[in-house]
Short mmCIF file of C-alpha atoms in Angstrom, two decimals:
data_model
loop_
_atom_site.label_atom_id
_atom_site.label_comp_id
_atom_site.label_asym_id
_atom_site.label_seq_id
_atom_site.Cartn_x
_atom_site.Cartn_y
_atom_site.Cartn_z
CA UNK A 255 -5.03 46.62 7.00
CA UNK A 256 -1.43 47.22 8.08
CA UNK A 257 1.35 46.18 5.75
CA UNK A 258 2.60 43.58 8.26
CA UNK A 259 -0.79 41.92 8.75
CA UNK A 260 -1.36 42.04 5.00
CA UNK A 261 1.98 40.38 4.29
CA UNK A 262 1.41 37.70 6.91
CA UNK A 263 -2.06 36.88 5.61
CA UNK A 264 -0.81 36.56 2.03
CA UNK A 265 2.17 34.41 3.10
CA UNK A 266 -0.09 32.10 5.11
CA UNK A 267 -2.23 31.42 2.04
CA UNK A 268 0.75 30.62 -0.16
CA UNK A 269 2.09 28.23 2.49
CA UNK A 270 -1.37 26.67 2.74
CA UNK A 271 -1.56 25.94 -0.98
CA UNK A 272 1.89 24.41 -1.35
CA UNK A 273 1.64 22.39 1.86
CA UNK A 274 -1.85 21.04 1.33
CA UNK A 275 -1.49 19.94 -2.31
CA UNK A 276 1.33 17.49 -1.59
CA UNK A 277 0.08 16.65 1.88
CA UNK A 278 -3.28 15.59 0.43
CA UNK A 279 -1.59 13.58 -2.32
CA UNK A 280 0.29 11.51 0.25
CA UNK A 281 -2.36 11.41 2.96
CA UNK A 282 -5.24 10.43 0.68
CA UNK A 283 -3.16 7.62 -0.83
CA UNK A 284 -2.66 6.18 2.67
CA UNK A 285 -6.30 6.81 3.59
CA UNK A 286 -7.94 5.07 0.62
CA UNK A 287 -5.55 2.25 -0.36
CA UNK A 288 -6.97 -0.06 2.35
CA UNK A 289 -10.21 0.15 0.35
CA UNK A 290 -9.08 0.39 -3.29
CA UNK A 291 -5.56 -1.07 -3.17
CA UNK A 292 -2.29 0.48 -4.27
CA UNK A 293 -1.67 -0.89 -7.75
CA UNK A 294 0.10 1.24 -10.33
CA UNK A 295 -3.37 1.93 -11.79
CA UNK A 296 -4.32 3.69 -8.56
CA UNK A 297 -1.10 5.72 -8.51
CA UNK A 298 -1.44 6.64 -12.18
CA UNK A 299 -5.00 7.88 -11.63
CA UNK A 300 -3.94 9.73 -8.48
CA UNK A 301 -1.22 11.61 -10.34
CA UNK A 302 -3.59 12.23 -13.25
CA UNK A 303 -6.21 13.86 -11.03
CA UNK A 304 -3.63 15.90 -9.13
CA UNK A 305 -2.12 17.37 -12.28
CA UNK A 306 -5.53 17.86 -13.90
CA UNK A 307 -6.81 19.68 -10.81
CA UNK A 308 -3.73 21.92 -10.68
CA UNK A 309 -3.93 22.84 -14.36
CA UNK A 310 -7.66 23.48 -14.20
CA UNK A 311 -7.33 25.56 -11.03
CA UNK A 312 -4.55 27.68 -12.53
CA UNK A 313 -6.67 28.17 -15.66
CA UNK A 314 -9.97 28.97 -13.92
CA UNK A 315 -8.65 31.48 -11.38
CA UNK A 316 -8.04 34.35 -13.85
CA UNK A 317 -11.26 33.50 -15.73
CA UNK A 318 -13.34 33.76 -12.55
CA UNK A 319 -11.44 36.89 -11.52
CA UNK A 320 -12.41 38.56 -14.76
CA UNK A 321 -16.06 37.57 -14.30
CA UNK A 322 -16.08 39.07 -10.78
CA UNK A 323 -14.29 42.27 -11.80
CA UNK A 324 -11.02 41.26 -10.13
CA UNK A 325 -12.61 40.86 -6.70
CA UNK A 326 -9.86 38.58 -5.38
CA UNK A 327 -10.80 39.21 -1.74
CA UNK A 328 -14.33 37.86 -2.25
CA UNK A 329 -13.06 34.87 -4.23
CA UNK A 330 -10.44 33.91 -1.66
CA UNK A 331 -12.94 34.10 1.17
CA UNK A 332 -15.49 31.99 -0.71
CA UNK A 333 -12.86 29.50 -1.83
CA UNK A 334 -11.42 29.00 1.65
CA UNK A 335 -14.83 28.58 3.27
CA UNK A 336 -15.72 25.91 0.70
CA UNK A 337 -12.37 24.15 1.10
CA UNK A 338 -12.46 24.14 4.91
CA UNK A 339 -16.05 22.89 5.19
CA UNK A 340 -15.61 20.35 2.37
CA UNK A 341 -12.50 18.73 3.86
CA UNK A 342 -13.96 18.74 7.37
CA UNK A 343 -17.02 16.83 6.17
CA UNK A 344 -14.90 14.48 4.04
CA UNK A 345 -12.51 13.69 6.89
CA UNK A 346 -15.30 13.09 9.41
CA UNK A 347 -17.15 10.72 7.07
CA UNK A 348 -14.15 9.19 5.27
CA UNK A 349 -14.67 5.53 6.18
CA UNK A 350 -18.46 5.59 5.68
CA UNK A 351 -18.04 7.36 2.34
CA UNK A 352 -15.41 4.90 1.13
CA UNK A 353 -17.57 1.91 2.06
CA UNK A 354 -20.52 3.53 0.27
CA UNK A 355 -18.39 4.01 -2.83
CA UNK A 356 -17.14 0.42 -2.95
CA UNK A 357 -20.73 -0.79 -2.52
CA UNK A 358 -21.92 1.24 -5.51
CA UNK A 359 -19.02 0.87 -7.94
CA UNK A 360 -18.19 -2.71 -8.84
CA UNK A 361 -15.56 -1.64 -11.35
CA UNK A 362 -12.21 -1.03 -9.69
CA UNK A 363 -11.21 1.64 -12.21
CA UNK A 364 -14.55 3.47 -12.01
CA UNK A 365 -14.45 3.28 -8.23
CA UNK A 366 -10.96 4.72 -8.14
CA UNK A 367 -11.97 7.51 -10.53
CA UNK A 368 -14.93 8.60 -8.40
CA UNK A 369 -13.03 8.29 -5.12
CA UNK A 370 -10.02 10.26 -6.32
CA UNK A 371 -12.30 12.89 -7.84
CA UNK A 372 -13.86 13.47 -4.41
CA UNK A 373 -10.74 13.16 -2.26
CA UNK A 374 -8.09 14.68 -4.56
CA UNK A 375 -9.51 16.56 -7.54
CA UNK A 376 -11.99 18.91 -5.84
CA UNK A 377 -9.77 20.12 -2.95
CA UNK A 378 -6.61 20.38 -5.11
CA UNK A 379 -8.45 22.38 -7.78
CA UNK A 380 -9.56 24.84 -5.07
CA UNK A 381 -6.03 25.04 -3.70
CA UNK A 382 -4.56 25.63 -7.16
CA UNK A 383 -6.55 28.85 -7.52
CA UNK A 384 -5.06 30.34 -4.33
CA UNK A 385 -1.59 31.44 -5.60
CA UNK A 386 -3.10 33.03 -8.72
CA UNK A 387 -5.46 35.06 -6.55
CA UNK A 388 -2.62 36.02 -4.19
CA UNK A 389 -0.54 37.24 -7.12
CA UNK A 390 -3.53 39.30 -8.26
CA UNK A 391 -3.60 40.92 -4.81
CA UNK A 392 0.00 42.01 -5.28
CA UNK A 393 -0.18 42.92 -8.95
CA UNK A 394 1.20 46.22 -10.18
CA UNK A 395 1.76 47.88 -13.52
CA UNK A 396 5.46 47.02 -13.33
CA UNK A 397 5.93 43.73 -15.18
CA UNK A 398 9.34 43.16 -13.53
CA UNK A 399 7.80 43.45 -10.08
CA UNK A 400 4.98 41.12 -11.08
CA UNK A 401 7.45 38.51 -12.32
CA UNK A 402 9.46 38.76 -9.08
CA UNK A 403 6.28 38.47 -7.01
CA UNK A 404 5.14 35.42 -8.99
CA UNK A 405 8.54 33.81 -8.51
CA UNK A 406 8.37 34.34 -4.73
CA UNK A 407 4.83 32.96 -4.54
CA UNK A 408 5.58 29.73 -6.39
CA UNK A 409 8.96 29.34 -4.66
CA UNK A 410 7.32 29.57 -1.23
CA UNK A 411 4.54 27.25 -2.38
CA UNK A 412 7.08 24.64 -3.53
CA UNK A 413 9.10 24.93 -0.31
CA UNK A 414 6.01 24.39 1.86
CA UNK A 415 5.16 21.37 -0.31
CA UNK A 416 8.58 19.88 0.43
CA UNK A 417 7.96 20.38 4.15
CA UNK A 418 4.58 18.64 3.78
CA UNK A 419 6.17 15.58 2.14
CA UNK A 420 8.68 15.17 4.96
CA UNK A 421 6.19 15.88 7.75
CA UNK A 422 3.33 13.70 6.49
CA UNK A 423 5.47 10.83 5.18
CA UNK A 424 7.98 10.49 8.00
CA UNK A 425 6.36 11.98 11.10
CA UNK A 426 2.59 12.32 11.36
CA UNK A 427 1.34 9.16 9.60
CA UNK A 428 4.05 6.74 10.85
CA UNK A 429 4.11 7.99 14.45
CA UNK A 430 0.72 9.61 15.09
CA UNK A 431 -1.63 7.87 12.69
CA UNK A 432 -4.50 8.84 10.41
CA UNK A 433 -6.71 10.68 12.93
CA UNK A 434 -3.97 13.04 14.14
CA UNK A 435 -2.92 13.68 10.53
CA UNK A 436 -6.51 14.66 9.66
CA UNK A 437 -6.51 17.10 12.58
CA UNK A 438 -3.15 18.56 11.52
CA UNK A 439 -4.32 19.11 7.92
CA UNK A 440 -7.53 20.79 9.05
CA UNK A 441 -5.46 22.89 11.47
CA UNK A 442 -3.24 24.11 8.63
CA UNK A 443 -6.29 25.24 6.63
CA UNK A 444 -7.85 26.83 9.72
CA UNK A 445 -4.70 28.71 10.76
CA UNK A 446 -4.05 30.09 7.27
CA UNK A 447 -7.67 31.13 6.75
CA UNK A 448 -7.91 32.57 10.29
CA UNK A 449 -4.85 34.78 9.70
CA UNK A 450 -6.28 35.87 6.34
CA UNK A 451 -9.61 36.86 7.93
CA UNK A 452 -7.89 38.79 10.71
CA UNK A 453 -5.78 40.54 8.07
CA UNK A 454 -9.03 41.78 6.53
CA UNK A 455 -10.31 42.76 10.01
CA UNK A 456 -13.21 40.33 9.61
CA UNK A 457 -13.30 39.47 13.31
CA UNK A 458 -16.79 37.93 13.31
CA UNK A 459 -15.93 35.65 10.38
CA UNK A 460 -12.61 34.69 12.00
CA UNK A 461 -14.24 33.61 15.25
CA UNK A 462 -17.08 31.90 13.42
CA UNK A 463 -14.38 29.88 11.66
CA UNK A 464 -12.78 29.13 15.04
CA UNK A 465 -16.11 27.83 16.35
CA UNK A 466 -16.59 25.59 13.32
CA UNK A 467 -13.02 24.34 13.61
CA UNK A 468 -13.45 23.37 17.28
CA UNK A 469 -16.77 21.67 16.52
CA UNK A 470 -15.26 19.80 13.57
CA UNK A 471 -12.29 18.59 15.64
CA UNK A 472 -14.59 17.42 18.45
CA UNK A 473 -16.75 15.44 16.01
CA UNK A 474 -13.69 14.05 14.23
CA UNK A 475 -12.14 12.96 17.53
CA UNK A 476 -15.29 11.01 18.40
CA UNK A 477 -15.25 8.93 15.21
CA UNK A 478 -13.78 5.56 16.11
CA UNK A 479 -13.00 3.82 12.83
CA UNK A 480 -11.35 0.92 14.64
CA UNK A 481 -14.41 -0.43 16.44
CA UNK A 482 -15.80 -3.68 15.07
CA UNK A 483 -19.23 -4.43 16.52
CA UNK A 484 -19.54 -7.96 15.16
CA UNK A 485 -19.27 -10.20 18.27
CA UNK A 486 -17.33 -12.77 16.24
CA UNK A 487 -14.70 -10.22 15.19
CA UNK A 488 -12.17 -8.63 17.53
CA UNK A 489 -9.70 -5.97 16.42
CA UNK A 490 -6.46 -6.78 18.21
CA UNK A 491 -4.41 -3.90 16.85
CA UNK A 492 -4.38 -1.44 13.97
CA UNK A 493 -1.35 0.49 12.75
CA UNK A 494 -1.50 3.16 10.05
CA UNK A 495 1.64 4.20 8.24
CA UNK A 496 3.11 5.35 4.97
CA UNK A 497 3.74 1.69 4.05
CA UNK A 498 0.07 0.88 4.52
CA UNK A 499 -2.47 -0.01 7.16
CA UNK A 500 -1.80 -3.18 9.18
CA UNK A 501 -4.62 -4.76 11.13
CA UNK A 502 -4.50 -7.80 13.40
CA UNK A 503 -8.01 -9.21 13.69
CA UNK A 504 -9.38 -12.27 15.47
CA UNK A 505 -12.30 -14.12 13.86
CA UNK A 506 -13.54 -16.06 16.88
CA UNK A 507 -15.94 -18.30 14.95
CA UNK A 508 -13.02 -19.45 12.75
CA UNK A 509 -10.52 -19.70 15.63
CA UNK A 510 -8.25 -17.68 13.37
CA UNK A 511 -6.12 -14.56 13.61
CA UNK A 512 -5.69 -12.54 10.42
CA UNK A 513 -2.92 -10.12 9.55
CA UNK A 514 -4.29 -7.64 7.00
CA UNK A 515 -2.30 -5.13 4.94
CA UNK A 516 -4.59 -2.53 3.38
CA UNK A 517 -7.54 -4.87 4.08
CA UNK A 518 -5.93 -7.69 2.08
CA UNK A 519 -5.13 -10.92 3.91
CA UNK A 520 -1.39 -11.18 4.43
CA UNK A 521 -1.37 -14.10 6.87
CA UNK A 522 -3.93 -16.31 8.55
CA UNK A 523 -3.16 -18.21 11.74
CA UNK A 524 -5.10 -20.91 13.55
CA UNK A 525 -5.59 -20.60 17.31
CA UNK A 526 -2.70 -23.06 17.66
CA UNK A 527 -0.41 -20.52 15.99
CA UNK A 528 0.07 -22.60 12.84
CA UNK A 529 -0.60 -21.04 9.44
CA UNK A 530 -3.86 -21.70 7.63
CA UNK A 531 -2.22 -20.95 4.28
CA UNK A 532 -1.36 -24.31 2.64
CA UNK A 533 1.79 -23.19 0.78
CA UNK A 534 3.68 -22.62 4.04
CA UNK A 535 4.03 -26.35 4.76
CA UNK A 536 5.37 -27.65 1.43
CA UNK A 537 7.90 -24.80 1.38
CA UNK A 538 9.09 -25.71 4.86
CA UNK A 539 9.19 -29.42 3.96
CA UNK A 540 11.22 -28.80 0.78
CA UNK A 541 13.63 -26.70 2.86
CA UNK A 542 13.92 -29.44 5.49
CA UNK A 543 16.19 -31.48 3.21
CA UNK A 544 18.98 -29.12 4.27
CA UNK A 545 20.90 -29.93 7.47
CA UNK A 546 20.59 -28.08 10.77
CA UNK A 547 22.70 -24.94 10.80
CA UNK A 548 21.92 -24.11 7.16
CA UNK A 549 21.70 -20.44 6.23
CA UNK A 550 18.22 -19.39 5.15
CA UNK A 551 17.02 -16.07 3.75
CA UNK A 552 13.31 -15.25 3.79
CA UNK A 553 12.09 -12.24 1.84
CA UNK A 554 8.81 -11.12 3.43
CA UNK A 555 7.86 -11.47 7.10
CA UNK A 556 4.07 -11.73 7.04
CA UNK A 557 2.94 -13.06 10.42
CA UNK A 558 6.15 -15.05 10.77
CA UNK A 559 4.66 -18.43 9.78
CA UNK A 560 7.62 -19.50 7.64
CA UNK A 561 10.05 -18.39 10.33
CA UNK A 562 8.18 -20.48 12.88
CA UNK A 563 8.10 -23.62 10.73
CA UNK A 564 11.70 -23.38 9.51
CA UNK A 565 13.06 -22.70 12.99
CA UNK A 566 12.07 -26.25 13.92
CA UNK A 567 14.87 -27.51 11.66
CA UNK A 568 17.64 -25.60 13.45
CA UNK A 569 18.31 -23.19 10.58
CA UNK A 570 19.99 -19.81 10.90
CA UNK A 571 17.37 -17.48 9.47
CA UNK A 572 17.58 -13.95 8.10
CA UNK A 573 14.22 -12.27 7.43
CA UNK A 574 14.16 -9.18 5.22
CA UNK A 575 11.13 -6.92 5.14
CA UNK A 576 10.76 -3.26 4.24
CA UNK A 577 8.21 -2.66 7.03
CA UNK A 578 9.97 -2.19 10.38
CA UNK A 579 6.65 -2.43 12.22
CA UNK A 580 6.31 -6.14 11.53
CA UNK A 581 9.06 -7.40 13.85
CA UNK A 582 7.40 -6.11 17.03
CA UNK A 583 3.90 -6.72 15.72
CA UNK A 584 4.60 -10.38 14.97
CA UNK A 585 6.42 -10.85 18.26
CA UNK A 586 3.45 -9.35 20.09
CA UNK A 587 0.52 -10.90 18.26
CA UNK A 588 1.54 -14.20 16.68
CA UNK A 589 -0.46 -16.92 18.42
CA UNK A 590 2.63 -19.12 18.60
CA UNK A 591 5.92 -17.43 19.51
CA UNK A 592 8.09 -16.84 16.47
CA UNK A 593 11.43 -18.43 17.14
CA UNK A 594 14.73 -16.66 16.79
CA UNK A 595 15.53 -15.02 13.48
CA UNK A 596 17.61 -12.06 12.40
CA UNK A 597 15.18 -9.36 11.23
CA UNK A 598 16.59 -6.97 8.62
CA UNK A 599 14.68 -3.83 7.65
CA UNK A 600 15.30 -3.34 3.94
CA UNK A 601 13.77 -3.61 0.53
CA UNK A 602 14.53 -7.20 -0.47
CA UNK A 603 15.88 -6.20 -3.88
CA UNK A 604 18.26 -3.74 -2.23
CA UNK A 605 19.41 -6.46 0.17
CA UNK A 606 19.93 -8.95 -2.63
CA UNK A 607 21.91 -6.39 -4.64
CA UNK A 608 24.20 -5.42 -1.78
CA UNK A 609 24.63 -8.55 0.34
CA UNK A 610 27.69 -10.78 -0.05
CA UNK A 611 26.31 -13.47 2.28
CA UNK A 612 25.73 -17.00 0.94
CA UNK A 613 22.60 -19.03 1.65
CA UNK A 614 21.53 -22.65 1.40
CA UNK A 615 17.88 -21.68 0.96
CA UNK A 616 16.42 -18.42 -0.33
CA UNK A 617 12.64 -18.00 -0.04
CA UNK A 618 10.80 -15.11 -1.72
CA UNK A 619 7.34 -14.81 -0.17
CA UNK A 620 6.50 -11.29 -1.23
CA UNK A 621 3.32 -9.32 -1.68
CA UNK A 622 1.73 -6.22 -0.26
CA UNK A 623 -1.91 -7.07 -0.28
CA UNK A 624 -2.68 -7.91 -3.90
CA UNK A 625 0.49 -6.29 -5.27
CA UNK A 626 3.64 -8.31 -5.93
CA UNK A 627 6.97 -6.46 -6.03
CA UNK A 628 7.68 -6.84 -9.72
CA UNK A 629 11.14 -5.27 -9.30
CA UNK A 630 12.20 -8.51 -7.56
CA UNK A 631 10.96 -10.92 -10.21
CA UNK A 632 13.41 -9.96 -12.92
CA UNK A 633 16.32 -11.58 -14.71
CA UNK A 634 18.83 -9.30 -13.01
CA UNK A 635 17.53 -10.17 -9.55
CA UNK A 636 17.42 -13.92 -10.23
CA UNK A 637 21.02 -13.83 -11.49
CA UNK A 638 22.04 -12.22 -8.20
CA UNK A 639 20.03 -14.80 -6.23
CA UNK A 640 21.88 -17.56 -8.05
CA UNK A 641 25.21 -16.06 -6.97
CA UNK A 642 23.97 -15.92 -3.37
CA UNK A 643 23.23 -19.66 -3.25
CA UNK A 644 25.74 -22.09 -1.82
CA UNK A 645 26.47 -25.29 -3.75
CA UNK A 646 23.24 -27.31 -3.97
CA UNK A 647 21.30 -24.35 -2.63
CA UNK A 648 17.66 -23.80 -3.62
CA UNK A 649 15.55 -20.76 -4.41
CA UNK A 650 11.84 -21.06 -3.52
CA UNK A 651 9.34 -18.47 -4.76
CA UNK A 652 5.73 -18.18 -3.63
CA UNK A 653 3.90 -16.47 -6.47
CA UNK A 654 0.23 -15.44 -6.64
CA UNK A 655 -1.45 -15.89 -10.00
CA UNK A 656 -4.69 -16.83 -11.71
CA UNK A 657 -5.02 -19.21 -14.65
CA UNK A 658 -6.48 -16.69 -17.08
CA UNK A 659 -4.47 -16.06 -20.24
CA UNK A 660 -2.54 -13.25 -18.54
CA UNK A 661 -2.12 -15.32 -15.38
CA UNK A 662 -0.68 -18.28 -17.26
CA UNK A 663 1.62 -15.92 -19.18
CA UNK A 664 2.82 -14.51 -15.86
CA UNK A 665 3.61 -18.03 -14.57
CA UNK A 666 5.33 -18.94 -17.84
CA UNK A 667 7.32 -15.69 -17.70
CA UNK A 668 8.54 -16.47 -14.20
CA UNK A 669 9.75 -19.87 -15.36
CA UNK A 670 11.33 -18.55 -18.55
CA UNK A 671 13.14 -15.78 -16.65
CA UNK A 672 14.51 -18.24 -14.08
CA UNK A 673 15.76 -20.39 -16.96
CA UNK A 674 17.36 -17.35 -18.63
CA UNK A 675 19.15 -16.63 -15.34
CA UNK A 676 20.88 -20.01 -15.62
CA UNK A 677 18.66 -21.79 -13.10
CA UNK A 678 16.90 -25.09 -13.49
CA UNK A 679 13.35 -24.71 -12.17
CA UNK A 680 10.21 -26.66 -11.38
CA UNK A 681 6.67 -25.61 -10.57
CA UNK A 682 6.09 -27.54 -7.36
CA UNK A 683 2.96 -29.54 -6.67
CA UNK A 684 1.95 -28.06 -3.32
CA UNK A 685 -1.51 -29.67 -3.10
CA UNK A 686 -0.69 -33.04 -4.70
CA UNK A 687 -2.63 -32.32 -7.85
CA UNK A 688 -2.64 -34.67 -10.82
CA UNK A 689 -2.54 -31.84 -13.33
CA UNK A 690 -1.99 -28.11 -13.59
CA UNK A 691 -5.74 -27.42 -13.95
CA UNK A 692 -7.08 -29.86 -11.34
CA UNK A 693 -9.51 -28.25 -8.94
CA UNK A 694 -9.63 -24.94 -10.81
CA UNK A 695 -13.27 -23.87 -11.10
CA UNK A 696 -12.66 -20.14 -11.68
CA UNK A 697 -9.80 -19.22 -13.97
CA UNK A 698 -9.72 -15.67 -12.64
CA UNK A 699 -9.47 -16.66 -8.97
CA UNK A 700 -5.86 -16.14 -7.79
CA UNK A 701 -4.00 -18.97 -6.11
CA UNK A 702 -0.53 -19.50 -4.70
CA UNK A 703 2.11 -21.32 -6.75
CA UNK A 704 5.60 -22.31 -5.66
CA UNK A 705 8.65 -22.30 -7.95
CA UNK A 706 11.81 -24.12 -6.97
CA UNK A 707 15.02 -23.14 -8.77
CA UNK A 708 18.61 -24.32 -8.43
CA UNK A 709 21.58 -25.36 -10.57
CA UNK A 710 19.71 -28.66 -10.77
CA UNK A 711 16.33 -29.27 -9.11
CA UNK A 712 16.45 -32.87 -7.93
CA UNK A 713 14.59 -34.05 -4.84
CA UNK A 714 14.70 -37.74 -5.81
CA UNK A 715 17.19 -38.54 -3.03
CA UNK A 716 16.11 -35.81 -0.62
CA UNK A 717 14.97 -36.71 2.86
CA UNK A 718 12.27 -34.42 4.13
CA UNK A 719 11.22 -33.80 7.71
CA UNK A 720 7.45 -34.06 7.88
CA UNK A 721 5.39 -32.94 10.86
CA UNK A 722 2.74 -35.60 11.59
CA UNK A 723 0.17 -32.90 12.41
CA UNK A 724 0.21 -31.52 8.84
CA UNK A 725 -2.73 -32.43 6.62
CA UNK A 726 -1.78 -35.29 4.30
CA UNK A 727 -2.60 -33.33 1.13
CA UNK A 728 0.01 -30.74 2.08
CA UNK A 729 2.81 -33.29 2.34
CA UNK A 730 4.76 -33.53 -0.95
CA UNK A 731 4.66 -37.01 -2.46
CA UNK A 732 8.00 -38.04 -4.01
CA UNK A 733 6.33 -39.51 -7.08
CA UNK A 734 4.27 -36.37 -7.70
CA UNK A 735 6.47 -33.39 -6.78
CA UNK A 736 6.16 -31.28 -9.92
CA UNK A 737 3.51 -29.78 -12.17
CA UNK A 738 4.18 -29.37 -15.88
CA UNK A 739 4.53 -25.75 -16.96
CA UNK A 740 4.98 -24.77 -20.58
CA UNK A 741 7.05 -21.57 -20.54
CA UNK A 742 7.30 -21.17 -24.32
CA UNK A 743 4.82 -18.27 -24.31
CA UNK A 744 6.51 -16.57 -21.39
CA UNK A 745 8.37 -13.25 -21.53
CA UNK A 746 11.82 -12.52 -20.18
CA UNK A 747 11.22 -10.17 -17.25
CA UNK A 748 13.91 -7.50 -17.03
CA UNK A 749 14.43 -4.40 -14.94
CA UNK A 750 13.88 -2.19 -17.98
CA UNK A 751 10.89 -4.20 -19.23
CA UNK A 752 8.54 -4.76 -16.25
CA UNK A 753 5.87 -6.70 -18.18
CA UNK A 754 4.75 -8.32 -14.94
CA UNK A 755 3.07 -5.06 -13.86
CA UNK A 756 0.73 -5.37 -16.84
CA UNK A 757 0.25 -9.13 -16.59
CA UNK A 758 -0.59 -8.93 -12.89
CA UNK A 759 -3.00 -6.00 -13.22
CA UNK A 760 -5.92 -8.35 -13.94
CA UNK A 761 -4.90 -10.53 -11.00
CA UNK A 762 -4.56 -7.55 -8.66
CA UNK A 763 -7.98 -6.25 -9.72
CA UNK A 764 -9.64 -9.59 -9.01
CA UNK A 765 -8.00 -9.85 -5.60
CA UNK A 766 -8.98 -6.29 -4.68
CA UNK A 767 -12.59 -7.03 -5.67
CA UNK A 768 -12.53 -10.04 -3.35
CA UNK A 769 -11.16 -7.82 -0.59
CA UNK A 770 -13.85 -5.21 -1.26
CA UNK A 771 -16.55 -7.87 -0.76
CA UNK A 772 -14.90 -8.69 2.56
CA UNK A 773 -14.87 -5.00 3.55
CA UNK A 774 -18.56 -4.62 2.64
CA UNK A 775 -19.37 -7.75 4.64
CA UNK A 776 -17.55 -6.36 7.67
CA UNK A 777 -19.32 -3.02 7.26
CA UNK A 778 -22.73 -4.71 7.14
CA UNK A 779 -21.93 -6.56 10.34
CA UNK A 780 -21.07 -3.43 12.30
#
């Protein structure tokens, strides 16, 4: 082969390896978190498999080379055929394979291990062998030249990886979605392999690859993962992005519209447009003791249910959410029009740290599926929230927890940390219970709890505005506003000691298992 074709074919393979390793790391995380969630356990396992695959690939390449008498050409051809066909099959059957995996692995950790092995470990291990084989192509007896060549190979590999991060994270997934990203990734493998085959003058193999590529793209383009065949379920809209998959789904038999983030229920609306999540109404009623014109900050948009309810009181509302898609999505698909609010795209902790604005009510209603942003529930953040409150202002926190030992410790830790921040707090009685444990049949089943914190929590003289259409059990009774919470066993949650990640892991696992059952049910109804 000519020197120019040779150089181009080698360069294309190095670019392929660097680009695809990081592209797969990001893309697969977006692809599978709607099924397995995005807890720190998932991310830890994802990084573990990526690094293990890289180290094993780097180690195996020279071993296999030695066994095949340094036949790097044969190995590269075999490796690239396997990689191309494997990823094409995986991408075409991704949703069916993921549903099959969650049906057969009840353990969240085991399920994650098997899934990441298939989607990350195998392709990354193949990719890791590529630069070693390329260096072998260019090896010489001059150790200085070999070192320089190795440096160029890994430098180019790293640079193409950087390009992959920017392209996949900020262009293809947010703007073009999962399907187009699959096609782009397969196109990168095809183009690199095609150039390599032409460089070897293997014309028949190159055009055979082209035929397989076209066939694979045609099949992939026909797979419609958004079609729900259950007559009682209608997919209104689906948006894939680096911040997760959002789906708006109507369940006609329930007269309800769901907003899902990574297949976890984020909001649930009745056909009237009112929320079917009970906590929304007590929070709005507690807030109603403030006069019209009060400044209200809501952390977390959801489907806009709190905005809708609080707007009835004439408040000036700022809503902060990190996901810019939600403003238009809620405006378009909420069953009742969300009334005027100022939507701010930001991480809520960043906003709290940097804002100098004062509020009469601050509401933290934060979760991404089953994951709560533990960087917000810390002493440092609560101290800042206290400074943001006007005189007699209140901080309301909707917090998901179970009543297992870890769950109760998490609740106690929230209370203890609020107290350490100089805030008086109460665990509010949002369902008019008689005791903390009333109605709890499964300790591990997560439920929503509402904390109220202020310089002094005192609703004894407060006048609430109560909508007559709200179910009686959701209306706070003055004589039974609070639930007793013993925070003596709680931990002080700090930025440098994020215990909540560990305490909530059990809770997140339980919630994801519940979501998996829902996914399996939907799959069986297709």
